Amino acid sequence: MLSYANDDVFAVVLYFSQSANSEGNADMGRLTRQLIDVAESLDGSFYLPYQLRYTKQQLRAAYPELDVFLDLKTRYDPSGVFSNRLYEKYFG
């Protein structure tokens, strides 16, 4: 349901070296959101990385089945036993 590729596609993997301070993190957040906007403007998507720098709107646009997933999660995990940083940040 949360697959970033539903057809045959190619992926571009970028490796960045950044400062690990608040300024470097803020810069990387802005760049990440800009790159996601470009990908989405080309009917692309993005992999759900460990660095949660995308907006909730970008997440919803890239993953149209998200609401179905969230409904199923609530049904099968009503106590919230299974969670992660992504879920806690955007839906917790």
Backbone as JSON, one array per atom type, in Angstrom:
{
  "sequence": "MLSYANDDVFAVVLYFSQSANSEGNADMGRLTRQLIDVAESLDGSFYLPYQLRYTKQQLRAAYPELDVFLDLKTRYDPSGVFSNRLYEKYFG",
  "N": [[0.8, -1.19, 0.0], [2.0, 1.21, 0.61], [3.87, 1.57, -1.36], [6.43, 3.06, -3.23], [6.72, 2.78, -5.88], [4.69, 1.82, -8.33], [4.68, 0.9, -10.85], [6.9, -0.11, -13.54], [9.81, 1.58, -12.98], [12.46, 4.01, -12.67], [14.97, 4.85, -10.32], [16.49, 7.57, -8.64], [19.22, 7.94, -6.72], [20.56, 9.89, -4.27], [23.46, 11.11, -2.71], [24.39, 13.0, -0.03], [26.63, 15.21, 1.56], [26.55, 16.78, 4.54], [26.55, 19.41, 6.96], [26.28, 18.51, 10.34], [24.75, 20.08, 12.02], [22.32, 22.42, 13.38], [21.82, 24.31, 11.37], [22.77, 23.02, 9.03], [21.03, 20.82, 9.03], [18.57, 22.13, 8.69], [18.96, 23.28, 6.15], [19.16, 20.9, 4.62], [16.63, 19.88, 5.0], [15.03, 21.79, 3.64], [16.03, 21.44, 1.01], [15.38, 18.75, 0.56], [12.53, 18.84, 0.61], [12.13, 20.5, -1.62], [13.16, 18.86, -3.69], [11.37, 16.73, -3.55], [9.03, 18.04, -4.31], [9.67, 18.58, -7.01], [9.9, 15.94, -8.0], [7.25, 15.06, -7.61], [5.93, 16.84, -9.32], [6.53, 15.76, -11.71], [5.01, 13.53, -11.82], [6.12, 11.69, -10.14], [7.39, 9.97, -7.24], [8.53, 9.46, -3.87], [10.92, 7.79, -1.85], [10.28, 6.66, 1.41], [12.21, 8.06, 3.53], [14.52, 7.76, 6.33], [15.05, 10.19, 7.49], [12.83, 12.49, 8.39], [11.75, 14.75, 6.66], [9.92, 15.69, 4.91], [6.74, 17.17, 4.07], [3.45, 16.72, 5.51], [1.54, 17.04, 3.55], [3.02, 16.53, 1.22], [3.58, 13.85, 1.67], [1.0, 12.72, 1.61], [0.28, 13.31, -1.05], [2.12, 11.81, -2.52], [1.58, 9.23, -1.76], [-1.17, 7.89, -2.37], [-2.77, 5.88, -1.28], [-2.64, 6.13, 1.39], [-4.61, 6.83, 3.36], [-6.23, 4.55, 3.37], [-4.39, 2.67, 4.3], [-3.93, 3.77, 6.89], [-6.48, 3.49, 8.02], [-6.69, 0.68, 8.05], [-4.56, 0.1, 9.75], [-5.46, 1.21, 12.13], [-7.66, -0.45, 12.56], [-6.51, -3.05, 12.81], [-4.56, -2.68, 14.7], [-5.47, -1.44, 17.18], [-4.55, -0.61, 19.68], [-2.2, 0.62, 19.18], [0.29, -0.69, 19.17], [2.23, -1.28, 17.27], [4.45, 0.89, 15.87], [6.28, 3.7, 14.56], [8.82, 6.2, 13.91], [7.95, 7.78, 11.75], [5.13, 7.37, 11.72], [4.48, 8.35, 14.27], [5.29, 11.04, 14.07], [3.73, 12.14, 11.94], [1.1, 11.2, 12.28], [0.55, 10.53, 14.88]],
  "CA": [[0.0, 0.0, 0.0], [2.87, 2.39, 0.67], [4.95, 1.39, -2.32], [6.72, 4.29, -3.97], [6.78, 2.45, -7.29], [3.6, 0.91, -8.69], [4.96, 0.47, -12.22], [8.34, -0.14, -13.79], [10.34, 2.93, -12.85], [13.86, 4.09, -12.28], [15.15, 5.68, -9.14], [17.72, 8.36, -8.53], [19.67, 7.95, -5.33], [21.5, 10.98, -4.06], [24.23, 11.07, -1.46], [24.78, 14.35, 0.32], [27.43, 15.44, 2.75], [26.03, 18.01, 5.12], [26.91, 19.69, 8.34], [25.34, 17.87, 11.27], [24.3, 21.07, 13.01], [20.94, 22.84, 13.1], [21.78, 24.99, 10.07], [22.9, 21.99, 8.0], [19.79, 20.05, 9.01], [17.53, 22.98, 8.1], [19.24, 23.34, 4.7], [18.82, 19.62, 4.01], [15.17, 19.79, 5.01], [14.52, 22.6, 2.52], [16.4, 20.79, -0.25], [14.57, 17.53, 0.45], [11.16, 19.21, 0.23], [12.17, 20.99, -3.01], [13.33, 17.71, -4.57], [10.11, 16.0, -3.55], [8.1, 18.81, -5.16], [10.05, 18.33, -8.4], [9.5, 14.57, -8.32], [5.79, 15.0, -7.71], [5.5, 17.59, -10.51], [6.77, 14.86, -12.84], [4.23, 12.34, -11.49], [6.98, 10.76, -9.42], [7.15, 9.77, -5.83], [9.78, 9.44, -3.14], [11.08, 6.75, -0.86], [10.09, 7.16, 2.76], [13.52, 7.96, 4.18], [14.56, 7.83, 7.78], [15.01, 11.61, 7.85], [11.44, 12.87, 8.14], [11.82, 16.17, 6.31], [8.85, 16.03, 3.97], [5.53, 17.65, 4.73], [2.33, 15.79, 5.5], [0.91, 17.19, 2.24], [3.84, 15.79, 0.26], [3.38, 12.44, 1.96], [-0.32, 12.33, 1.1], [0.28, 13.39, -2.52], [2.94, 10.73, -3.08], [1.05, 7.93, -1.34], [-2.63, 8.06, -2.38], [-3.42, 4.83, -0.5], [-2.28, 6.35, 2.79], [-5.78, 6.77, 4.23], [-6.61, 3.13, 3.48], [-3.41, 2.08, 5.21], [-4.18, 4.25, 8.24], [-7.71, 2.85, 8.48], [-6.37, -0.71, 8.37], [-3.71, 0.08, 10.93], [-6.33, 1.44, 13.29], [-8.5, -1.63, 12.76], [-5.75, -4.21, 13.24], [-3.67, -2.31, 15.8], [-6.19, -0.36, 17.89], [-3.79, -0.16, 20.85], [-1.0, 1.31, 18.73], [1.48, -1.44, 19.56], [3.21, -1.15, 16.2], [4.62, 2.28, 15.51], [7.63, 4.12, 14.2], [8.97, 7.66, 13.95], [7.1, 8.37, 10.71], [3.74, 7.36, 12.18], [4.35, 9.24, 15.41], [5.42, 12.45, 13.66], [2.69, 12.62, 11.04], [-0.25, 10.72, 12.58], [0.42, 10.16, 16.29]],
  "C": [[0.84, 1.27, 0.0], [4.09, 2.22, -0.23], [5.19, 2.71, -3.07], [6.79, 4.04, -5.47], [5.71, 1.41, -7.6], [3.74, 0.38, -10.11], [6.47, 0.3, -12.35], [8.84, 1.3, -13.81], [11.85, 2.86, -12.68], [13.94, 5.03, -11.09], [16.46, 6.42, -9.24], [18.05, 8.41, -7.04], [20.75, 9.0, -5.21], [22.2, 10.8, -2.72], [24.73, 12.48, -1.2], [25.68, 14.32, 1.55], [26.98, 16.78, 3.3], [26.6, 18.2, 6.51], [25.85, 19.1, 9.25], [24.94, 18.83, 12.39], [22.9, 21.54, 12.61], [20.82, 23.54, 11.74], [21.86, 23.98, 8.92], [21.63, 21.16, 7.89], [18.65, 20.85, 8.39], [17.71, 23.09, 6.59], [18.83, 22.05, 4.01], [17.32, 19.41, 3.98], [14.55, 20.56, 3.86], [14.82, 21.94, 1.18], [15.57, 19.53, -0.47], [13.16, 17.86, -0.01], [11.11, 19.75, -1.21], [12.3, 19.82, -3.99], [12.06, 16.87, -4.65], [9.08, 16.72, -4.41], [8.4, 18.6, -6.64], [9.62, 16.94, -8.83], [8.0, 14.46, -8.51], [5.27, 15.75, -8.93], [5.68, 16.77, -11.78], [6.04, 13.53, -12.67], [5.09, 11.25, -10.83], [6.59, 10.68, -7.96], [8.48, 9.88, -5.11], [9.76, 8.31, -2.14], [10.92, 7.37, 0.52], [11.39, 7.02, 3.55], [13.42, 8.07, 5.69], [14.54, 9.28, 8.27], [13.64, 12.15, 7.44], [11.34, 14.36, 7.86], [10.74, 16.6, 5.34], [7.63, 16.48, 4.77], [4.45, 16.56, 4.68], [1.61, 15.85, 4.14], [1.7, 16.44, 1.17], [3.66, 14.29, 0.44], [2.05, 11.97, 1.38], [-0.37, 12.35, -0.43], [1.03, 12.21, -3.14], [2.37, 9.35, -2.79], [-0.48, 8.01, -1.23], [-3.39, 7.01, -1.58], [-3.2, 5.02, 1.0], [-3.49, 6.25, 3.73], [-6.28, 5.35, 4.42], [-5.68, 2.42, 4.44], [-3.69, 2.49, 6.66], [-5.45, 3.65, 8.83], [-7.45, 1.39, 8.88], [-5.5, -0.81, 9.61], [-4.54, 0.27, 12.18], [-7.18, 0.21, 13.59], [-7.71, -2.79, 13.35], [-4.78, -3.93, 14.39], [-4.31, -1.18, 16.61], [-5.44, 0.18, 19.1], [-2.52, 0.57, 20.47], [0.29, 0.64, 19.14], [2.59, -1.25, 18.54], [3.28, 0.31, 15.75], [6.05, 2.53, 15.07], [7.66, 5.65, 14.2], [8.08, 8.36, 12.93], [5.66, 8.47, 11.21], [3.55, 8.35, 13.33], [4.41, 10.71, 15.02], [4.21, 12.94, 12.89], [1.27, 12.25, 11.46], [-0.48, 10.41, 14.05], [-0.25, 11.21, 17.13]]
}
